[in-house]
Coordinates of C-alpha atoms in Angstrom, one line a residue:
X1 CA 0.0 0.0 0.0
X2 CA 1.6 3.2 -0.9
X3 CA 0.7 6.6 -1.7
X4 CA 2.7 9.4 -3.4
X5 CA 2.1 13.1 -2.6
X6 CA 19.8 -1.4 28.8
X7 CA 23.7 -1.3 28.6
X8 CA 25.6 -5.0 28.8
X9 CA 29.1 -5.8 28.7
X10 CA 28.8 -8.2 25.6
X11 CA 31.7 -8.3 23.0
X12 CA 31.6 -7.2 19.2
X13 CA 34.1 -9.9 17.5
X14 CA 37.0 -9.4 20.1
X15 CA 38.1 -7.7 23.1
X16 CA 39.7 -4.6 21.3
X17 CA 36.4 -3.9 19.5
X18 CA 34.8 -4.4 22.8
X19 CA 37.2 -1.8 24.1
X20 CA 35.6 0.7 21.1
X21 CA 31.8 0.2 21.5
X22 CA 29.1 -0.5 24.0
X23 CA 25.8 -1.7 23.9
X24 CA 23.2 0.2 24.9
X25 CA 19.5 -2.0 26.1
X26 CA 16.6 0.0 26.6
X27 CA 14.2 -1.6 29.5
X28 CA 10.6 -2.5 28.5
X29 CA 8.0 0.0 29.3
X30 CA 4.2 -0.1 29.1
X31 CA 4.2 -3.6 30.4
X32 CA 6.7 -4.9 28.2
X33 CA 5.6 -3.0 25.3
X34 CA 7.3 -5.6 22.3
X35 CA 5.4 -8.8 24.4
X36 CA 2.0 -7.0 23.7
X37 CA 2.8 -6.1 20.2
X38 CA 3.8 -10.0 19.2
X39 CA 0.6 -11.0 21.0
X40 CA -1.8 -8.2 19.4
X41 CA -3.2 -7.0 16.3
X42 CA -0.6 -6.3 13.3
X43 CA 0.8 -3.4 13.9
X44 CA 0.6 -0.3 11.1
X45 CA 3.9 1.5 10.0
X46 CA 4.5 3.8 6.8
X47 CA 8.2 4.3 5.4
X48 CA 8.6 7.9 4.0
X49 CA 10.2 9.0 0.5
X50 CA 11.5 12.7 0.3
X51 CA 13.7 14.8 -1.2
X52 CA 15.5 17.4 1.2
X53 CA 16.8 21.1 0.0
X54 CA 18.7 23.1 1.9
X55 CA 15.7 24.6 3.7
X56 CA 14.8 23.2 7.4
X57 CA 11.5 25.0 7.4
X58 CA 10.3 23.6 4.1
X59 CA 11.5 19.7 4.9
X60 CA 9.6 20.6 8.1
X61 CA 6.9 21.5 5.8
X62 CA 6.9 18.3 4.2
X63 CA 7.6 15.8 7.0
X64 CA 4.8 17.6 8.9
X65 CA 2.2 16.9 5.6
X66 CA 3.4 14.0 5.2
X67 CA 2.9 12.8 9.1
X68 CA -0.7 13.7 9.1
X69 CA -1.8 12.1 6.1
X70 CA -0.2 9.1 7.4
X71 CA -2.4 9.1 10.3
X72 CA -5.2 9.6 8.4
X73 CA -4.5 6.4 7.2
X74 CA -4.0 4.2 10.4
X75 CA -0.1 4.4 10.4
X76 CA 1.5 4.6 13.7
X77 CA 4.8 4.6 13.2
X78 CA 6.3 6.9 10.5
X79 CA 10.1 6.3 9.5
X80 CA 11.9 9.3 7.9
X81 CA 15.3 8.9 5.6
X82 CA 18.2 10.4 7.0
X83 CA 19.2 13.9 6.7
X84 CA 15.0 14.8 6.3
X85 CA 15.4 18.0 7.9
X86 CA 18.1 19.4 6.0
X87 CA 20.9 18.4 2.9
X88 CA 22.9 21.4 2.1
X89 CA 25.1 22.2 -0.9
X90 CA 28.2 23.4 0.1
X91 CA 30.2 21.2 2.2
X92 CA 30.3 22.0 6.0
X93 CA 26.9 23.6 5.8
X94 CA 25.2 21.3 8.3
X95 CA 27.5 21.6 11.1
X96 CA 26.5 25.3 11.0
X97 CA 23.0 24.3 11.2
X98 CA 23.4 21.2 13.6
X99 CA 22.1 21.7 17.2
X100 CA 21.3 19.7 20.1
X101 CA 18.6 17.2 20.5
X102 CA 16.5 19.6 22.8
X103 CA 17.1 21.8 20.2
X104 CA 14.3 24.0 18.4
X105 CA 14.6 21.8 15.3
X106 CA 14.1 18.3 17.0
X107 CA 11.3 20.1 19.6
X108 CA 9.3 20.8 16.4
X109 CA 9.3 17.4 15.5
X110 CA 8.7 16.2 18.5
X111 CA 5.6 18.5 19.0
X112 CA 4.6 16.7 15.3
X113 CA 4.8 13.4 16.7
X114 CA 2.7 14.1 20.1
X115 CA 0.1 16.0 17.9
X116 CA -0.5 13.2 15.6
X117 CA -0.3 10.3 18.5
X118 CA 2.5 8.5 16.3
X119 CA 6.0 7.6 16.5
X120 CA 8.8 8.9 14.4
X121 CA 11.9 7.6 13.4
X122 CA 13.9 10.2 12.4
X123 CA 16.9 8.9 10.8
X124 CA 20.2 11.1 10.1
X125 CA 20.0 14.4 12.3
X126 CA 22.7 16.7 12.2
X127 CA 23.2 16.5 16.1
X128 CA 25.7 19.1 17.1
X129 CA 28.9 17.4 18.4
X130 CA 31.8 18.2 20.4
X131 CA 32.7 21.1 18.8
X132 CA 32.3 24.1 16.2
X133 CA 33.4 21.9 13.6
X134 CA 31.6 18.5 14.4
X135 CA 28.1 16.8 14.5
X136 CA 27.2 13.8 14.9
X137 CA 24.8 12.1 12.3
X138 CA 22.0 11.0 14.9
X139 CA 18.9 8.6 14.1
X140 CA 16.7 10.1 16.9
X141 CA 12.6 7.8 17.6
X142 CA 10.6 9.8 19.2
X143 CA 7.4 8.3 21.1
X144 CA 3.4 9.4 20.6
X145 CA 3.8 11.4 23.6
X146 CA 6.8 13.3 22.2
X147 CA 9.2 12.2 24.0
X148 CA 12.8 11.2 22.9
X149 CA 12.5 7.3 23.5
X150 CA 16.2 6.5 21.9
X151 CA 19.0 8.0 19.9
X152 CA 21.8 6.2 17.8
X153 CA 24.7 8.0 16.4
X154 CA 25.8 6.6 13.1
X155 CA 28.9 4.2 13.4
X156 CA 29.8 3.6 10.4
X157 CA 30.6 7.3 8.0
X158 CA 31.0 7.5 4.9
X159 CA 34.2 7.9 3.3
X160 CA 34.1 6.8 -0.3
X161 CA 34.9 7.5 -4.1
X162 CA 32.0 5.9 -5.9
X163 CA 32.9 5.2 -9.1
X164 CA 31.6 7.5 -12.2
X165 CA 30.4 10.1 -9.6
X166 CA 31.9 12.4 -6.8
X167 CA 34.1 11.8 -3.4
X168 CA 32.1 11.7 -0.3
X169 CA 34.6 12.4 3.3
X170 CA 31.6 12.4 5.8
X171 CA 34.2 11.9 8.3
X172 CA 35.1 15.2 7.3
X173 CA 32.6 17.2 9.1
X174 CA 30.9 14.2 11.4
X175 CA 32.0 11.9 14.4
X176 CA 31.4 8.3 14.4
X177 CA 28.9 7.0 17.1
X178 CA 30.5 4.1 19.6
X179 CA 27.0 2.4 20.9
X180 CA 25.2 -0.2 19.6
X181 CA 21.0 0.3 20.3
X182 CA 18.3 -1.2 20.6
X183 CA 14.7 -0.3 22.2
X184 CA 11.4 -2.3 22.9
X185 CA 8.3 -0.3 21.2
X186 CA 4.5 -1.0 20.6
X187 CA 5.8 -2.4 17.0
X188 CA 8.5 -4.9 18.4
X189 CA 12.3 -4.7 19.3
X190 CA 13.4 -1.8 17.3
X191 CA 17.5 -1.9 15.8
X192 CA 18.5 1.5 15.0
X193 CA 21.2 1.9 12.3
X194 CA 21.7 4.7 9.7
X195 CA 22.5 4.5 6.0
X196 CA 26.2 3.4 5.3
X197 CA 25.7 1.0 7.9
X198 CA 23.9 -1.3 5.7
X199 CA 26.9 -2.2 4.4
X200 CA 28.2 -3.9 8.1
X201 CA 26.5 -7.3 8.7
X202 CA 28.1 -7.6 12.2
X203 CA 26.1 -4.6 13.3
X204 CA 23.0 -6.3 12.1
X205 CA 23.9 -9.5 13.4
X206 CA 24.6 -7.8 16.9
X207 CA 21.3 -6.4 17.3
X208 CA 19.5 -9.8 16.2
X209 CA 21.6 -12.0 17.9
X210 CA 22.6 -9.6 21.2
X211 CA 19.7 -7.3 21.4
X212 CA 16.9 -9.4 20.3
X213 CA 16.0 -6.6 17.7
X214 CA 12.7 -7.6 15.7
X215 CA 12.5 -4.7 13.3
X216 CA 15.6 -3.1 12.0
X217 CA 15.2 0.6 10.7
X218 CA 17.8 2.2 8.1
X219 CA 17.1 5.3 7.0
X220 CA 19.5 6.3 4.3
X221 CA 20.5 8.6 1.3
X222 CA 21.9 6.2 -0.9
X223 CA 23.8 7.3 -4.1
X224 CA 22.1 7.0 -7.5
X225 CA 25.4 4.9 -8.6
X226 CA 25.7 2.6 -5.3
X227 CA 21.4 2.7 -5.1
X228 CA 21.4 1.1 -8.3
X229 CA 23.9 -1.5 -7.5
X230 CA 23.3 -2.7 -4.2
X231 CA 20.4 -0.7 -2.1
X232 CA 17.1 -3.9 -2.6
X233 CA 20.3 -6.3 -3.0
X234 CA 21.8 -5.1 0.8
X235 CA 18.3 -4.8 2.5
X236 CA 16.5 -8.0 2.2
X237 CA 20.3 -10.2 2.7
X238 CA 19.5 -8.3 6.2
X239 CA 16.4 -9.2 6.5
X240 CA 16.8 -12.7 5.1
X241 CA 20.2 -13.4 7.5
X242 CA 18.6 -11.3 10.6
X243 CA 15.2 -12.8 10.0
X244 CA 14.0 -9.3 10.9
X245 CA 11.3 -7.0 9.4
X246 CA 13.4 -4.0 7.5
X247 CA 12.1 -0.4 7.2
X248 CA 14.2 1.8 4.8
X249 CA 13.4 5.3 4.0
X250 CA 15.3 6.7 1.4
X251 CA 15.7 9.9 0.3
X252 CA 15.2 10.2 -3.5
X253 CA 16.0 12.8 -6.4
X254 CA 17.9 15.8 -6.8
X255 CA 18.3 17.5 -3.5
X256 CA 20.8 20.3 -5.2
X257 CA 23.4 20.4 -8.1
X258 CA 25.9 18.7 -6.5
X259 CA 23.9 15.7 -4.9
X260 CA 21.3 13.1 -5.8
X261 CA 19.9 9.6 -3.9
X262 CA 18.5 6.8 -5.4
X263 CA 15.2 6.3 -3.7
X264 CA 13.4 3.3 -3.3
X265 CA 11.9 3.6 0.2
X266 CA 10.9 0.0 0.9
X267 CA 9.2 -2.3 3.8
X268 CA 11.0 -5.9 3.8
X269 CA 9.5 -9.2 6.0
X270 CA 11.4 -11.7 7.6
X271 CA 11.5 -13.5 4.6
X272 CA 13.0 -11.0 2.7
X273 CA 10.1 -9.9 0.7
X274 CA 9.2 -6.5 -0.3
X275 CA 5.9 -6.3 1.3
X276 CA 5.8 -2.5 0.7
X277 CA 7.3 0.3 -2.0
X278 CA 6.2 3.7 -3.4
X279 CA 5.1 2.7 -7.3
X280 CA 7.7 5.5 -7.8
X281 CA 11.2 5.7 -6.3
X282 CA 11.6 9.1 -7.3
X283 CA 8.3 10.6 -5.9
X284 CA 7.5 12.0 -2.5
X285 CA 4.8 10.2 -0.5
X286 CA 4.8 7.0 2.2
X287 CA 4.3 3.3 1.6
X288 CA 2.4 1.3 4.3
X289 CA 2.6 -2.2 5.7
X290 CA 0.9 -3.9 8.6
X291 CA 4.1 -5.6 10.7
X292 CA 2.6 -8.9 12.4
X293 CA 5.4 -10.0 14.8
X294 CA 4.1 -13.4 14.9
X295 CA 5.5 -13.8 11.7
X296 CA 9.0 -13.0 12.9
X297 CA 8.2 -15.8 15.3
X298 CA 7.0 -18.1 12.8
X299 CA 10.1 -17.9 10.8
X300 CA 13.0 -17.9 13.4
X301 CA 11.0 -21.7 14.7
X302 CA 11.0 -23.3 11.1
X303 CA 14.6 -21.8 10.3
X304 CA 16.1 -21.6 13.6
X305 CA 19.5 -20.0 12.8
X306 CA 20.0 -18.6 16.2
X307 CA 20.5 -22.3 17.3
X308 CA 22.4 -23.5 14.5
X309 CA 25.1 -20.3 14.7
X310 CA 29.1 -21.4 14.7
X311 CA 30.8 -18.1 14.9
X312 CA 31.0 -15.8 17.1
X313 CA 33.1 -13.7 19.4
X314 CA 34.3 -16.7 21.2
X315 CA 35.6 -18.5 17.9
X316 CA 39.5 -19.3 18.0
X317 CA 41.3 -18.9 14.6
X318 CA 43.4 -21.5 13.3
X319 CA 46.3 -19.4 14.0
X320 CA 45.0 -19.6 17.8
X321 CA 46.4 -22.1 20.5

């Protein structure tokens, strides 16, 4: 359906990457919150496709439209791409524009989500860091009440030549986050990644495998070149390995002269079906699909890879006495 207008002391892969991260568990609230999703009705979610300017009040315009007519359709849980609120085109532009997360930029959002009695996932905000020259890219879910539930900062930063199209130096302007999280939610256990961490499988495998995560959200701005190649590919191999429903809102089109993103916001089952996409990948708007966490169950007992795992942290090399 579619329409277009807690922290634990667990390893990564080995004591020195243990040293660099930490994991970050969020305890269950609302009576264990994810229990009465898996045991209730499916739950409705809506994946948003934009394309952000250089203009925070007019991406607020369009996040805010785009919001309400969400809820006019059911949908209580609205995931945004990454950098919704603002894509500038000069280089360095958003650390001048980057502020806090009790910010006035985040507090309008928040005042959005309470308004419309919905959660946001509001992937890729340019949290202001630890100094004048530094933000953090920061996937922020707020709650229906309005509240900041959970924030992730983005691990992973993008430092790449992509072939046939422009050098990207993300770490440039950004910090790279150090915690791993995961939160419970009406809609399951929610995995918080952004964009270029697609490209990771540990970090997907932690949160299924460590964290329990049922739903794994990625909002991205994914290249036109790299989109092409690997965006559907990348997605449902983590939903297929994770066993995980996968939310990924994409930004799409032309944002300036200098940038452009693929598109393709998409709504992946446990399977690794596409059980939701705009008919467009280009156009603005929100696809919609009812999550039924019984079907995450249902999977993970037929195919039960969590039992049949070999490697892990604990695994000696050959190399190893």
């Amino acid at each position: 359906m579619a329409r277009a207008s807690h922290a634990a002391s667990l390893p990564i892969a080995a004591a020195a990457a243990a040293a660099r991260f930490r994991f970050r568990f969020r305890p269950s609230f609302r009576g264990m919150a994810s229990a009465s999703a898996a045991a209730g009705a499916p739950a409705r979610v809506g994946v948003v496709q934009m394309t952000s300017v250089g203009d925070v009040d007019a991406n607020y315009a369009t996040c805010s439209r785009l919001t309400k007519e969400a809820a006019a359709s059911g949908v209580k849980f609205l995931c945004f791409p990454e950098v919704f609120s603002f894509i500038g085109s000069k280089d360095g532009k958003s650390v001048k524009i980057a502020e806090p997360l009790d910010g006035p930029i985040m507090q309008r959002y928040c005042s959005l989500a309470k308004e419309s009695g919905m959660w946001l996932s509001l992937g890729g905000f340019q949290e202001k860091g630890p100094d004048d020259s530094h933000q953090y890219n920061t996937h922020v879910l707020i709650d229906d009440s309005g509240k900041v539930r959970s924030s992730y900062r983005k691990i992973h930063l993008f430092d790449v030549d992509v072939p046939g199209n422009m050098v990207y130096k993300e770490s440039r302007f950004t910090i790279a986050g150090n915690t791993i999280v995961a939160v419970d939610s009406p809609f399951g256990r929610l995995g918080l990644t952004v964009c270029y961490d697609l490209r990771f499988p540990e970090l997907y495998q932690i949160l299924r495998f460590k964290h329990e995560a049922q739903v794994l959200l990625v909002p991205s701005a994914f290249t036109k070149v790299t989109g092409e190649a690997h965006w559907e590919i990348l997605l449902r191999a983590r939903a297929i390995e994770t066993q995980c429903y996968v939310i990924a809102a994409a930004q799409a089109g032309k944002h300036n002269e200098k940038r452009e993103s693929y598109g393709d916001s998409i709504i992946i089952d446990p399977w690794g079906t596409v059980i939701a996409r705009l008919p467009d990948r280009l156009s603005t708007g929100f696809a919609v699909a009812d999550l039924d966490l019984s079907k995450v169950e249902a999977v993970r007992t037929r195919m039960p890879i969590s039992e049949h795992r070999k490697f892990d942290s604990d695994w000696k090399s050959s190399n190893e006495q």
